[in-house]
Structures are given as structure tokens and as C-alpha cells.
mmCIF file of C-alpha atoms in Angstrom:
data_model
loop_
_atom_site.group_PDB
_atom_site.id
_atom_site.type_symbol
_atom_site.label_atom_id
_atom_site.label_comp_id
_atom_site.label_asym_id
_atom_site.label_seq_id
_atom_site.Cartn_x
_atom_site.Cartn_y
_atom_site.Cartn_z
ATOM 1 C CA MET E 1 5.389 35.779 -40.937
ATOM 2 C CA THR E 2 8.832 34.453 -40.032
ATOM 3 C CA PRO E 3 9.368 31.094 -38.372
ATOM 4 C CA GLN E 4 10.862 32.721 -35.305
ATOM 5 C CA ALA E 5 7.780 34.899 -34.790
ATOM 6 C CA LYS E 6 5.559 31.833 -35.231
ATOM 7 C CA LEU E 7 7.611 29.986 -32.620
ATOM 8 C CA ILE E 8 7.301 32.848 -30.157
ATOM 9 C CA PHE E 9 3.511 33.115 -30.555
ATOM 10 C CA THR E 10 3.147 29.311 -30.279
ATOM 11 C CA ILE E 11 5.226 29.242 -27.082
ATOM 12 C CA SER E 12 3.153 32.115 -25.762
ATOM 13 C CA LEU E 13 -0.076 30.162 -26.500
ATOM 14 C CA ILE E 14 1.205 27.132 -24.608
ATOM 15 C CA LEU E 15 2.441 29.296 -21.729
ATOM 16 C CA GLY E 16 -0.895 31.191 -21.437
ATOM 17 C CA THR E 17 -2.931 28.015 -21.462
ATOM 18 C CA THR E 18 -0.667 26.350 -18.897
ATOM 19 C CA ILE E 19 -0.775 29.300 -16.571
ATOM 20 C CA THR E 20 -4.553 29.455 -16.648
ATOM 21 C CA ILE E 21 -5.236 25.716 -16.243
ATOM 22 C CA SER E 22 -2.748 25.296 -13.419
ATOM 23 C CA SER E 23 -3.628 28.455 -11.359
ATOM 24 C CA ASN E 24 -5.764 28.668 -8.242
ATOM 25 C CA HIS E 25 -5.673 32.462 -8.020
ATOM 26 C CA TRP E 26 -7.977 34.586 -10.198
ATOM 27 C CA VAL E 27 -5.264 37.134 -11.133
ATOM 28 C CA MET E 28 -3.004 34.344 -12.425
ATOM 29 C CA ALA E 29 -5.841 32.782 -14.463
ATOM 30 C CA TRP E 30 -6.613 36.220 -15.906
ATOM 31 C CA THR E 31 -2.925 36.747 -16.785
ATOM 32 C CA GLY E 32 -2.893 33.449 -18.697
ATOM 33 C CA LEU E 33 -6.031 34.435 -20.589
ATOM 34 C CA GLU E 34 -4.452 37.763 -21.635
ATOM 35 C CA ILE E 35 -1.253 36.103 -22.818
ATOM 36 C CA ASN E 36 -3.344 33.732 -24.909
ATOM 37 C CA THR E 37 -5.406 36.608 -26.500
ATOM 38 C CA LEU E 38 -2.238 38.609 -27.333
ATOM 39 C CA ALA E 39 -0.457 35.556 -28.819
ATOM 40 C CA ILE E 40 -3.308 34.521 -31.188
ATOM 41 C CA LEU E 41 -3.981 38.041 -32.614
ATOM 42 C CA PRO E 42 -0.983 38.108 -34.981
ATOM 43 C CA LEU E 43 -1.816 34.532 -36.191
ATOM 44 C CA ILE E 44 -5.350 35.710 -37.081
ATOM 45 C CA SER E 45 -4.197 38.852 -38.913
ATOM 46 C CA LYS E 46 -1.032 37.412 -40.477
ATOM 47 C CA SER E 47 -2.437 37.554 -44.080
ATOM 48 C CA HIS E 48 -3.066 41.357 -43.778
ATOM 49 C CA HIS E 49 -6.305 40.934 -45.703
ATOM 50 C CA PRO E 50 -8.989 43.439 -44.514
ATOM 51 C CA ARG E 51 -11.211 40.588 -43.456
ATOM 52 C CA ALA E 52 -8.368 39.158 -41.345
ATOM 53 C CA ILE E 53 -7.724 42.512 -39.713
ATOM 54 C CA GLU E 54 -11.510 42.851 -39.010
ATOM 55 C CA ALA E 55 -11.529 39.356 -37.476
ATOM 56 C CA ALA E 56 -8.528 40.191 -35.258
ATOM 57 C CA THR E 57 -10.186 43.449 -34.132
ATOM 58 C CA LYS E 58 -13.456 41.729 -33.297
ATOM 59 C CA TYR E 59 -11.605 38.954 -31.417
ATOM 60 C CA PHE E 60 -9.561 41.495 -29.439
ATOM 61 C CA LEU E 61 -12.557 43.547 -28.407
ATOM 62 C CA THR E 62 -14.655 40.573 -27.304
ATOM 63 C CA GLN E 63 -11.868 38.807 -25.435
ATOM 64 C CA ALA E 64 -10.849 42.105 -23.723
ATOM 65 C CA ALA E 65 -14.467 42.674 -22.580
ATOM 66 C CA ALA E 66 -14.669 39.013 -21.339
ATOM 67 C CA SER E 67 -11.378 39.333 -19.483
ATOM 68 C CA THR E 68 -12.529 42.540 -17.882
ATOM 69 C CA LEU E 69 -15.674 40.807 -16.669
ATOM 70 C CA ILE E 70 -13.695 37.923 -15.265
ATOM 71 C CA LEU E 71 -11.477 40.324 -13.311
ATOM 72 C CA PHE E 72 -14.522 42.306 -12.164
ATOM 73 C CA SER E 73 -16.442 39.220 -10.955
ATOM 74 C CA SER E 74 -13.372 37.911 -9.087
ATOM 75 C CA MET E 75 -12.745 41.294 -7.425
ATOM 76 C CA THR E 76 -16.432 41.537 -6.407
ATOM 77 C CA ASN E 77 -16.241 38.052 -4.940
ATOM 78 C CA ALA E 78 -12.979 39.004 -3.090
ATOM 79 C CA TRP E 79 -14.547 42.172 -1.813
ATOM 80 C CA TYR E 80 -17.523 40.270 -0.207
ATOM 81 C CA THR E 81 -15.805 37.036 0.843
ATOM 82 C CA GLY E 82 -12.058 37.869 1.092
ATOM 83 C CA GLN E 83 -11.298 34.866 -1.195
ATOM 84 C CA TRP E 84 -9.256 34.975 -4.431
ATOM 85 C CA ASP E 85 -9.379 31.216 -4.878
ATOM 86 C CA ILE E 86 -11.047 30.134 -8.132
ATOM 87 C CA THR E 87 -13.007 27.331 -6.453
ATOM 88 C CA GLN E 88 -14.380 29.672 -3.747
ATOM 89 C CA MET E 89 -16.647 31.704 -5.989
ATOM 90 C CA THR E 90 -19.717 32.024 -3.755
ATOM 91 C CA HIS E 91 -21.232 35.505 -4.263
ATOM 92 C CA PRO E 92 -24.394 35.296 -6.474
ATOM 93 C CA LEU E 93 -23.632 38.493 -8.448
ATOM 94 C CA SER E 94 -20.028 37.393 -9.107
ATOM 95 C CA CYS E 95 -21.264 34.029 -10.290
ATOM 96 C CA LEU E 96 -23.667 35.673 -12.711
ATOM 97 C CA ILE E 97 -21.019 37.980 -14.156
ATOM 98 C CA LEU E 98 -18.559 35.057 -14.422
ATOM 99 C CA THR E 99 -21.063 32.961 -16.292
ATOM 100 C CA SER E 100 -21.504 35.756 -18.868
ATOM 101 C CA ALA E 101 -17.722 36.287 -19.151
ATOM 102 C CA ILE E 102 -16.891 32.569 -19.727
ATOM 103 C CA ALA E 103 -19.807 32.330 -22.182
ATOM 104 C CA MET E 104 -18.298 35.265 -24.118
ATOM 105 C CA LYS E 105 -14.833 33.697 -24.003
ATOM 106 C CA LEU E 106 -16.153 30.387 -25.360
ATOM 107 C CA GLY E 107 -18.669 31.717 -27.880
ATOM 108 C CA LEU E 108 -21.644 30.290 -26.038
ATOM 109 C CA ALA E 109 -25.053 31.689 -26.958
ATOM 110 C CA PRO E 110 -26.226 34.430 -26.493
ATOM 111 C CA PHE E 111 -22.619 35.739 -26.707
ATOM 112 C CA HIS E 112 -21.746 33.718 -29.836
ATOM 113 C CA PHE E 113 -21.990 36.351 -32.594
ATOM 114 C CA TRP E 114 -18.208 37.091 -32.756
ATOM 115 C CA PHE E 115 -17.141 33.484 -33.263
ATOM 116 C CA PRO E 116 -18.301 32.714 -36.785
ATOM 117 C CA GLU E 117 -17.051 36.074 -38.059
ATOM 118 C CA VAL E 118 -13.597 35.649 -36.524
ATOM 119 C CA LEU E 119 -13.253 32.060 -37.798
ATOM 120 C CA GLN E 120 -14.344 33.139 -41.267
ATOM 121 C CA GLY E 121 -11.585 35.815 -41.294
ATOM 122 C CA SER E 122 -8.791 33.470 -40.083
ATOM 123 C CA PRO E 123 -6.726 30.905 -41.970
ATOM 124 C CA LEU E 124 -7.750 27.238 -41.494
ATOM 125 C CA THR E 125 -4.763 26.500 -39.183
ATOM 126 C CA THR E 126 -5.582 29.481 -36.960
ATOM 127 C CA GLY E 127 -9.240 28.490 -37.080
ATOM 128 C CA LEU E 128 -8.248 25.140 -35.687
ATOM 129 C CA LEU E 129 -6.461 26.801 -32.766
ATOM 130 C CA LEU E 130 -9.487 29.081 -32.092
ATOM 131 C CA SER E 131 -11.827 26.090 -32.095
ATOM 132 C CA THR E 132 -9.724 23.831 -29.838
ATOM 133 C CA VAL E 133 -6.712 25.184 -27.906
ATOM 134 C CA MET E 134 -8.292 28.654 -27.190
ATOM 135 C CA LYS E 135 -11.347 27.028 -25.614
ATOM 136 C CA PHE E 136 -9.292 24.945 -23.200
ATOM 137 C CA PRO E 137 -8.591 27.723 -20.557
ATOM 138 C CA PRO E 138 -12.253 28.970 -20.396
ATOM 139 C CA ILE E 139 -13.561 25.349 -20.196
ATOM 140 C CA THR E 140 -11.146 24.730 -17.315
ATOM 141 C CA LEU E 141 -12.432 27.796 -15.451
ATOM 142 C CA LEU E 142 -15.990 26.662 -16.066
ATOM 143 C CA LEU E 143 -15.191 23.223 -14.666
ATOM 144 C CA MET E 144 -13.507 24.679 -11.546
ATOM 145 C CA THR E 145 -16.441 26.969 -10.779
ATOM 146 C CA SER E 146 -19.328 24.724 -12.080
ATOM 147 C CA HIS E 147 -20.500 23.881 -8.459
ATOM 148 C CA SER E 148 -21.073 27.565 -7.785
ATOM 149 C CA LEU E 149 -22.888 28.539 -11.014
ATOM 150 C CA ASN E 150 -26.660 28.547 -11.600
ATOM 151 C CA PRO E 151 -27.588 25.211 -13.252
ATOM 152 C CA THR E 152 -30.872 26.665 -14.654
ATOM 153 C CA LEU E 153 -29.026 29.490 -16.369
ATOM 154 C CA LEU E 154 -26.435 27.137 -17.805
ATOM 155 C CA THR E 155 -29.169 24.784 -19.134
ATOM 156 C CA ILE E 156 -30.999 27.641 -20.869
ATOM 157 C CA MET E 157 -27.728 28.860 -22.410
ATOM 158 C CA ALA E 158 -26.871 25.293 -23.487
ATOM 159 C CA ILE E 159 -30.280 24.740 -25.225
ATOM 160 C CA LEU E 160 -30.005 28.220 -26.824
ATOM 161 C CA SER E 161 -26.520 27.328 -28.167
ATOM 162 C CA ALA E 162 -27.626 23.950 -29.568
ATOM 163 C CA ALA E 163 -30.628 25.692 -31.255
ATOM 164 C CA LEU E 164 -28.685 28.668 -32.745
ATOM 165 C CA GLY E 165 -25.678 26.518 -33.634
ATOM 166 C CA GLY E 166 -27.866 24.193 -35.678
ATOM 167 C CA TRP E 167 -30.262 26.760 -37.085
ATOM 168 C CA MET E 168 -27.677 29.340 -38.247
ATOM 169 C CA GLY E 169 -25.469 26.707 -39.765
ATOM 170 C CA LEU E 170 -28.139 25.486 -42.120
ATOM 171 C CA ASN E 171 -27.805 28.132 -44.814
ATOM 172 C CA GLN E 172 -24.009 28.455 -44.807
ATOM 173 C CA THR E 173 -21.760 27.679 -47.789
ATOM 174 C CA GLN E 174 -18.389 28.585 -46.157
ATOM 175 C CA THR E 175 -16.830 25.602 -44.375
ATOM 176 C CA ARG E 176 -15.196 27.722 -41.588
ATOM 177 C CA LYS E 177 -18.608 29.245 -40.676
ATOM 178 C CA ILE E 178 -20.217 25.787 -40.679
ATOM 179 C CA LEU E 179 -17.499 24.534 -38.312
ATOM 180 C CA ALA E 180 -17.933 27.649 -36.084
ATOM 181 C CA PHE E 181 -21.697 26.971 -35.697
ATOM 182 C CA SER E 182 -20.849 23.332 -35.140
ATOM 183 C CA SER E 183 -18.617 24.399 -32.318
ATOM 184 C CA ILE E 184 -21.346 26.538 -30.756
ATOM 185 C CA SER E 185 -23.708 23.628 -30.887
ATOM 186 C CA HIS E 186 -21.177 21.278 -29.295
ATOM 187 C CA LEU E 187 -20.526 23.803 -26.555
ATOM 188 C CA GLY E 188 -24.273 23.579 -25.681
ATOM 189 C CA TRP E 189 -23.867 19.807 -25.104
ATOM 190 C CA MET E 190 -20.844 20.436 -22.868
ATOM 191 C CA THR E 191 -22.554 23.146 -20.833
ATOM 192 C CA ILE E 192 -25.845 21.378 -20.180
ATOM 193 C CA VAL E 193 -24.232 18.561 -18.170
ATOM 194 C CA ILE E 194 -21.384 20.460 -16.498
ATOM 195 C CA SER E 195 -23.273 21.063 -13.199
ATOM 196 C CA TYR E 196 -24.055 17.332 -12.857
ATOM 197 C CA SER E 197 -21.080 15.552 -14.308
ATOM 198 C CA PRO E 198 -18.006 17.699 -15.081
ATOM 199 C CA LYS E 199 -16.045 14.582 -16.198
ATOM 200 C CA LEU E 200 -18.620 14.080 -19.020
ATOM 201 C CA THR E 201 -18.023 17.682 -20.144
ATOM 202 C CA LEU E 202 -14.345 17.043 -20.243
ATOM 203 C CA LEU E 203 -14.798 13.747 -22.204
ATOM 204 C CA ASN E 204 -17.029 15.513 -24.676
ATOM 205 C CA PHE E 205 -14.467 18.354 -25.090
ATOM 206 C CA TYR E 206 -11.574 15.903 -25.713
ATOM 207 C CA ILE E 207 -13.593 13.946 -28.323
ATOM 208 C CA TYR E 208 -14.728 17.180 -29.913
ATOM 209 C CA ILE E 209 -11.097 18.287 -30.209
ATOM 210 C CA LEU E 210 -10.099 14.999 -31.924
ATOM 211 C CA MET E 211 -12.897 15.193 -34.478
ATOM 212 C CA THR E 212 -12.490 18.943 -35.172
ATOM 213 C CA THR E 213 -8.730 18.655 -35.566
ATOM 214 C CA ALA E 214 -9.132 15.796 -38.093
ATOM 215 C CA ILE E 215 -11.621 17.901 -40.129
ATOM 216 C CA PHE E 216 -9.646 21.089 -40.160
ATOM 217 C CA LEU E 217 -6.399 19.278 -41.141
ATOM 218 C CA ALA E 218 -8.268 17.474 -43.993
ATOM 219 C CA LEU E 219 -9.814 20.697 -45.258
ATOM 220 C CA ASN E 220 -6.453 22.460 -44.976
ATOM 221 C CA THR E 221 -4.752 19.665 -46.966
ATOM 222 C CA ASN E 222 -7.251 20.060 -49.794
ATOM 223 C CA LYS E 223 -7.413 23.874 -49.383
ATOM 224 C CA VAL E 224 -11.149 23.863 -49.074
ATOM 225 C CA LEU E 225 -12.842 27.058 -47.913
ATOM 226 C CA LYS E 226 -16.322 26.649 -49.394
ATOM 227 C CA LEU E 227 -18.738 23.878 -50.443
ATOM 228 C CA SER E 228 -18.284 24.476 -54.205
ATOM 229 C CA THR E 229 -14.516 23.705 -53.775
ATOM 230 C CA LEU E 230 -15.347 20.688 -51.628
ATOM 231 C CA MET E 231 -17.406 19.215 -54.509
ATOM 232 C CA THR E 232 -14.295 19.025 -56.814
ATOM 233 C CA THR E 233 -11.769 17.665 -54.314
ATOM 234 C CA TRP E 234 -12.848 13.975 -54.810
ATOM 235 C CA THR E 235 -10.409 13.679 -57.727
ATOM 236 C CA LYS E 236 -7.612 15.174 -55.759
ATOM 237 C CA ASN E 237 -7.351 12.805 -52.819
ATOM 238 C CA PRO E 238 -10.039 10.079 -52.583
ATOM 239 C CA PRO E 239 -8.762 8.416 -49.355
ATOM 240 C CA LEU E 240 -8.639 11.749 -47.537
ATOM 241 C CA ASN E 241 -12.120 12.560 -48.691
ATOM 242 C CA MET E 242 -13.351 9.191 -47.344
ATOM 243 C CA MET E 243 -11.716 10.084 -43.979
ATOM 244 C CA LEU E 244 -13.393 13.463 -44.001
ATOM 245 C CA PHE E 245 -16.788 11.784 -44.731
ATOM 246 C CA LEU E 246 -16.461 9.450 -41.713
ATOM 247 C CA THR E 247 -15.245 12.216 -39.373
ATOM 248 C CA LEU E 248 -18.146 14.430 -40.367
ATOM 249 C CA LEU E 249 -20.600 11.692 -39.594
ATOM 250 C CA SER E 250 -18.871 11.173 -36.231
ATOM 251 C CA LEU E 251 -19.097 14.908 -35.482
ATOM 252 C CA ALA E 252 -22.797 14.674 -36.217
ATOM 253 C CA GLY E 253 -23.075 12.043 -33.418
ATOM 254 C CA LEU E 254 -24.218 9.100 -35.521
ATOM 255 C CA PRO E 255 -23.709 5.585 -34.124
ATOM 256 C CA PRO E 256 -21.504 3.434 -34.242
ATOM 257 C CA LEU E 257 -18.942 6.256 -34.504
ATOM 258 C CA THR E 258 -17.049 7.927 -31.588
ATOM 259 C CA GLY E 259 -19.175 11.137 -31.708
ATOM 260 C CA PHE E 260 -22.207 9.162 -30.511
ATOM 261 C CA LEU E 261 -20.463 8.282 -27.191
ATOM 262 C CA PRO E 262 -20.613 11.715 -25.443
ATOM 263 C CA LYS E 263 -24.140 12.406 -26.608
ATOM 264 C CA TRP E 264 -25.381 9.076 -25.409
ATOM 265 C CA LEU E 265 -23.724 9.520 -21.992
ATOM 266 C CA ILE E 266 -24.976 13.075 -21.642
ATOM 267 C CA ILE E 267 -28.585 12.070 -22.382
ATOM 268 C CA GLN E 268 -28.260 9.203 -19.957
ATOM 269 C CA GLU E 269 -26.959 11.603 -17.196
ATOM 270 C CA LEU E 270 -29.656 14.192 -17.845
ATOM 271 C CA THR E 271 -32.375 11.479 -17.597
ATOM 272 C CA LYS E 272 -30.866 10.344 -14.293
ATOM 273 C CA GLN E 273 -31.037 13.977 -13.007
ATOM 274 C CA SER E 274 -34.812 14.085 -13.878
ATOM 275 C CA MET E 275 -34.071 16.390 -16.830
ATOM 276 C CA ALA E 276 -35.723 14.316 -19.527
ATOM 277 C CA PRO E 277 -37.443 17.379 -21.122
ATOM 278 C CA ALA E 278 -34.023 19.158 -21.510
ATOM 279 C CA ALA E 279 -32.451 15.901 -22.858
ATOM 280 C CA MET E 280 -35.257 15.570 -25.393
ATOM 281 C CA MET E 281 -34.969 19.256 -26.528
ATOM 282 C CA ILE E 282 -31.222 19.132 -27.060
ATOM 283 C CA SER E 283 -31.491 15.783 -28.898
ATOM 284 C CA MET E 284 -34.097 17.157 -31.223
ATOM 285 C CA LEU E 285 -32.029 20.394 -31.840
ATOM 286 C CA SER E 286 -28.971 18.258 -32.786
ATOM 287 C CA LEU E 287 -30.997 17.123 -35.797
ATOM 288 C CA LEU E 288 -30.526 20.606 -37.252
ATOM 289 C CA GLY E 289 -26.775 20.170 -37.046
ATOM 290 C CA LEU E 290 -27.135 16.704 -38.603
ATOM 291 C CA PHE E 291 -28.462 18.284 -41.772
ATOM 292 C CA PHE E 292 -25.434 20.468 -42.488
ATOM 293 C CA TYR E 293 -22.964 17.674 -41.474
ATOM 294 C CA LEU E 294 -24.669 15.373 -43.955
ATOM 295 C CA ARG E 295 -24.590 18.160 -46.604
ATOM 296 C CA LEU E 296 -20.810 18.550 -46.024
ATOM 297 C CA ALA E 297 -20.316 14.775 -46.190
ATOM 298 C CA TYR E 298 -22.478 14.528 -49.292
ATOM 299 C CA CYS E 299 -20.446 17.331 -51.048
ATOM 300 C CA ALA E 300 -17.159 15.697 -49.998
ATOM 301 C CA THR E 301 -17.744 12.239 -51.339
ATOM 302 C CA ILE E 302 -21.010 11.681 -53.302
ATOM 303 C CA THR E 303 -21.796 14.580 -55.580
ATOM 304 C CA LEU E 304 -20.466 15.806 -58.842
ATOM 305 C CA PRO E 305 -20.463 19.556 -59.473
ATOM 306 C CA PRO E 306 -24.039 20.526 -60.376
ATOM 307 C CA HIS E 307 -23.190 22.317 -63.658
ATOM 308 C CA THR E 308 -21.789 21.184 -67.019
ATOM 309 C CA THR E 309 -19.538 24.157 -67.765
ATOM 310 C CA ASN E 310 -15.924 23.380 -68.646
ATOM 311 C CA HIS E 311 -13.712 23.791 -65.609
ATOM 312 C CA MET E 312 -10.258 22.563 -64.634
ATOM 313 C CA LYS E 313 -10.354 19.269 -62.721
ATOM 314 C CA GLN E 314 -7.908 19.042 -59.819
ATOM 315 C CA TRP E 315 -5.594 16.109 -60.518
ATOM 316 C CA ARG E 316 -4.901 13.564 -57.927
ATOM 317 C CA ASN E 317 -2.309 14.299 -55.262
ATOM 318 C CA SER E 318 0.853 12.278 -55.471
ATOM 319 C CA LYS E 319 1.667 12.964 -51.812
ATOM 320 C CA PRO E 320 0.405 10.376 -49.263
ATOM 321 C CA THR E 321 -2.185 11.357 -46.713
ATOM 322 C CA ASN E 322 -0.710 12.916 -43.555
ATOM 323 C CA THR E 323 -0.234 10.294 -40.810
ATOM 324 C CA SER E 324 -1.601 12.596 -38.117
ATOM 325 C CA ILE E 325 -4.870 12.930 -40.061
ATOM 326 C CA ALA E 326 -5.104 9.141 -40.404
ATOM 327 C CA VAL E 327 -4.517 8.612 -36.645
ATOM 328 C CA LEU E 328 -7.032 11.374 -35.703
ATOM 329 C CA THR E 329 -9.669 9.922 -38.117
ATOM 330 C CA VAL E 330 -9.290 6.438 -36.584
ATOM 331 C CA THR E 331 -9.668 7.806 -33.036
ATOM 332 C CA SER E 332 -12.580 10.023 -33.948
ATOM 333 C CA THR E 333 -14.566 7.254 -35.581
ATOM 334 C CA MET E 334 -13.669 3.939 -33.808
ATOM 335 C CA LEU E 335 -13.598 4.583 -30.049
ATOM 336 C CA LEU E 336 -17.232 3.620 -29.282
ATOM 337 C CA PRO E 337 -16.491 -0.130 -28.738
ATOM 338 C CA ILE E 338 -13.908 0.726 -25.995
ATOM 339 C CA SER E 339 -16.315 3.121 -24.220
ATOM 340 C CA PRO E 340 -16.289 1.040 -20.965
ATOM 341 C CA LEU E 341 -12.524 1.424 -20.814
ATOM 342 C CA ILE E 342 -12.806 5.188 -21.503
ATOM 343 C CA LEU E 343 -15.420 5.557 -18.678
ATOM 344 C CA THR E 344 -13.341 3.717 -16.149
ATOM 345 C CA THR E 345 -10.210 5.734 -16.872
#
């Protein structure tokens, strides 16, 4: 792919995201989502590998169906209420269809099946975009309409996402699939609290973006696509592997790292809202995710390859670690002490 084409697609992604997050009218929001979908498709399929083409096709069909449902729910709402404003979504049927459509856009259970497959067929850089930037417009729409949506339905979907994200990630050996199930699990944490504290959802999303970006960039620097490759990268770049280890533990939500902050605040908020059983269930389900984060961290820094066959060791990189990875690692591991400042801002 030529640099000019990449530039056009990147500008289109920024444009589509900006249009959606800044619009008040449903048709404008839908337009932004469509621009986003069309801009990311060439980036998914740029390798021309059959798996990449399959991933692009799956992504297109899912996103087209979700966009159609968004347009249908907004038209139904406009038919009954005369309102095209995003915040004025009041008709119950429209709210139900919209919840399904946004869940499909985000990859929230039970509409999550496309996400691991698409991420597995994409390059790591495109996978990073799919896990972070492409989730920003749907999360914005969810925030703007959260007061109208059914909190019980959102809670059920959130717990289901946390359960499936943790459970289905246990047996994976491909790093992109593990990160896809991690994303589904984190979306569950964001969704469960959105009806009660949208700001907490946004904080969780921002911290998730920091941690996921650091992990994807570290894996991309070492060209790691599966666990067996990850086991041999410790000779290639030890400082980067140490950063990856800390960021993975932060993504797992272990104190005293940054990833513990949103989970702690969400559990606190749910307890205040008399939802202690839901808080307990989602906390217990996050232990499933903890297992595969620890396995990734273990493979990255502690183990030697489990066989004694002769194989080529990767020699140490002479290039220094990317500054952006270092900054992202610091922010995704050391923000917990300044949590009062984060909460006040």
C-alpha cells in the first residue's frame, strides 16, 4: 500500500470519528460510522492474504448490519416522537434495537463472535486501530444514549461479556485473539457502570486505550503473533519485554498498577447503587482473564522455550526502545497514586 493511500485512509478514519462524536443528529452520526468502516477495510485487507480478505469481509458485513440497525432505530424513534436528536431516544423498541446495534459495533457479547476473527486476520497495527480508535464512536453514542437504555439489559450483556471474554481467552495461543477476548472482557466493565456513572466508563475506556496501545506496539516491535514466538523474544529486547510484563499485569487489573483504578472505582460505584451481587460476579469473572494475562506475562519474561531442539536464537536489538512505548508504559502502570487528581479532573 502506498503512503498516499495510507494517508487518505488515516484522514478518513479521523474524519469519520470526528463527525460521529461531534454530531447531534442521527444521520450525521451514521455517516461518520460509515466513513470509518470504509476507511478501515483496505487497512485490514492490505496484505491480500486469504485470511485478511476473510477478516475484511466479516468486518464489513457485521458493521453494515449494525449501521442499518442504528439507522432503523433512529428512524423508528423519529416516526413516533418526531425527534432526530441523539439524546432524545425515548421509544422502547428503538432503544432495544439501538442497544443491539451498538453492541454489534463494539463487539459486546452476545454479538462478539466477529471480533476475534477479524483481529486475527489483521496486521498488529490495524488490530490496534480496531481495538481502540474504532471503538470510540460507538462508545460515544452509548454514552449519549445511556440514560434511555435499559440498565438491566446492559448489566446482563456486561456480565456475559466479562464471562465469555475470560472463558474463551483461556485456551488461545495467538496473541491477537487473546487481546480480542481481553477487549470483550473490558467492554463488559465499561458497560456495567454506564447507566450509573458515564464518566467512569469514559475513564475506563481511556485507561484501556493507553494499556492496549502499549501492548500492541511492544508486540509489533518484536513481531510477536503467537505465544511460542513470545517465549524467544527475551534475548531480543529485554527492556521492552520488561515493559510488556508490567503493562500486561496492569491490563489484568492488579494493584498497585493503573489498571486497578477503573475496576476499583466501578466496584465502588456498583456497591453504592445496591448492585453488590453484580459487582461480585464481574470481579470473580475477571479472574478468568487474569489467568491468560499472567500466562502472557510469564511467556514474555520468565520462561525458556520448553524444548531442547536446536533453534536460532534472536539476537539482541541494537535499536533503542521506542519513546512512545516507554511513555505509554509509564502511564499505563503508574497512574494509581494520582487517582484523586484524575477523579477531580
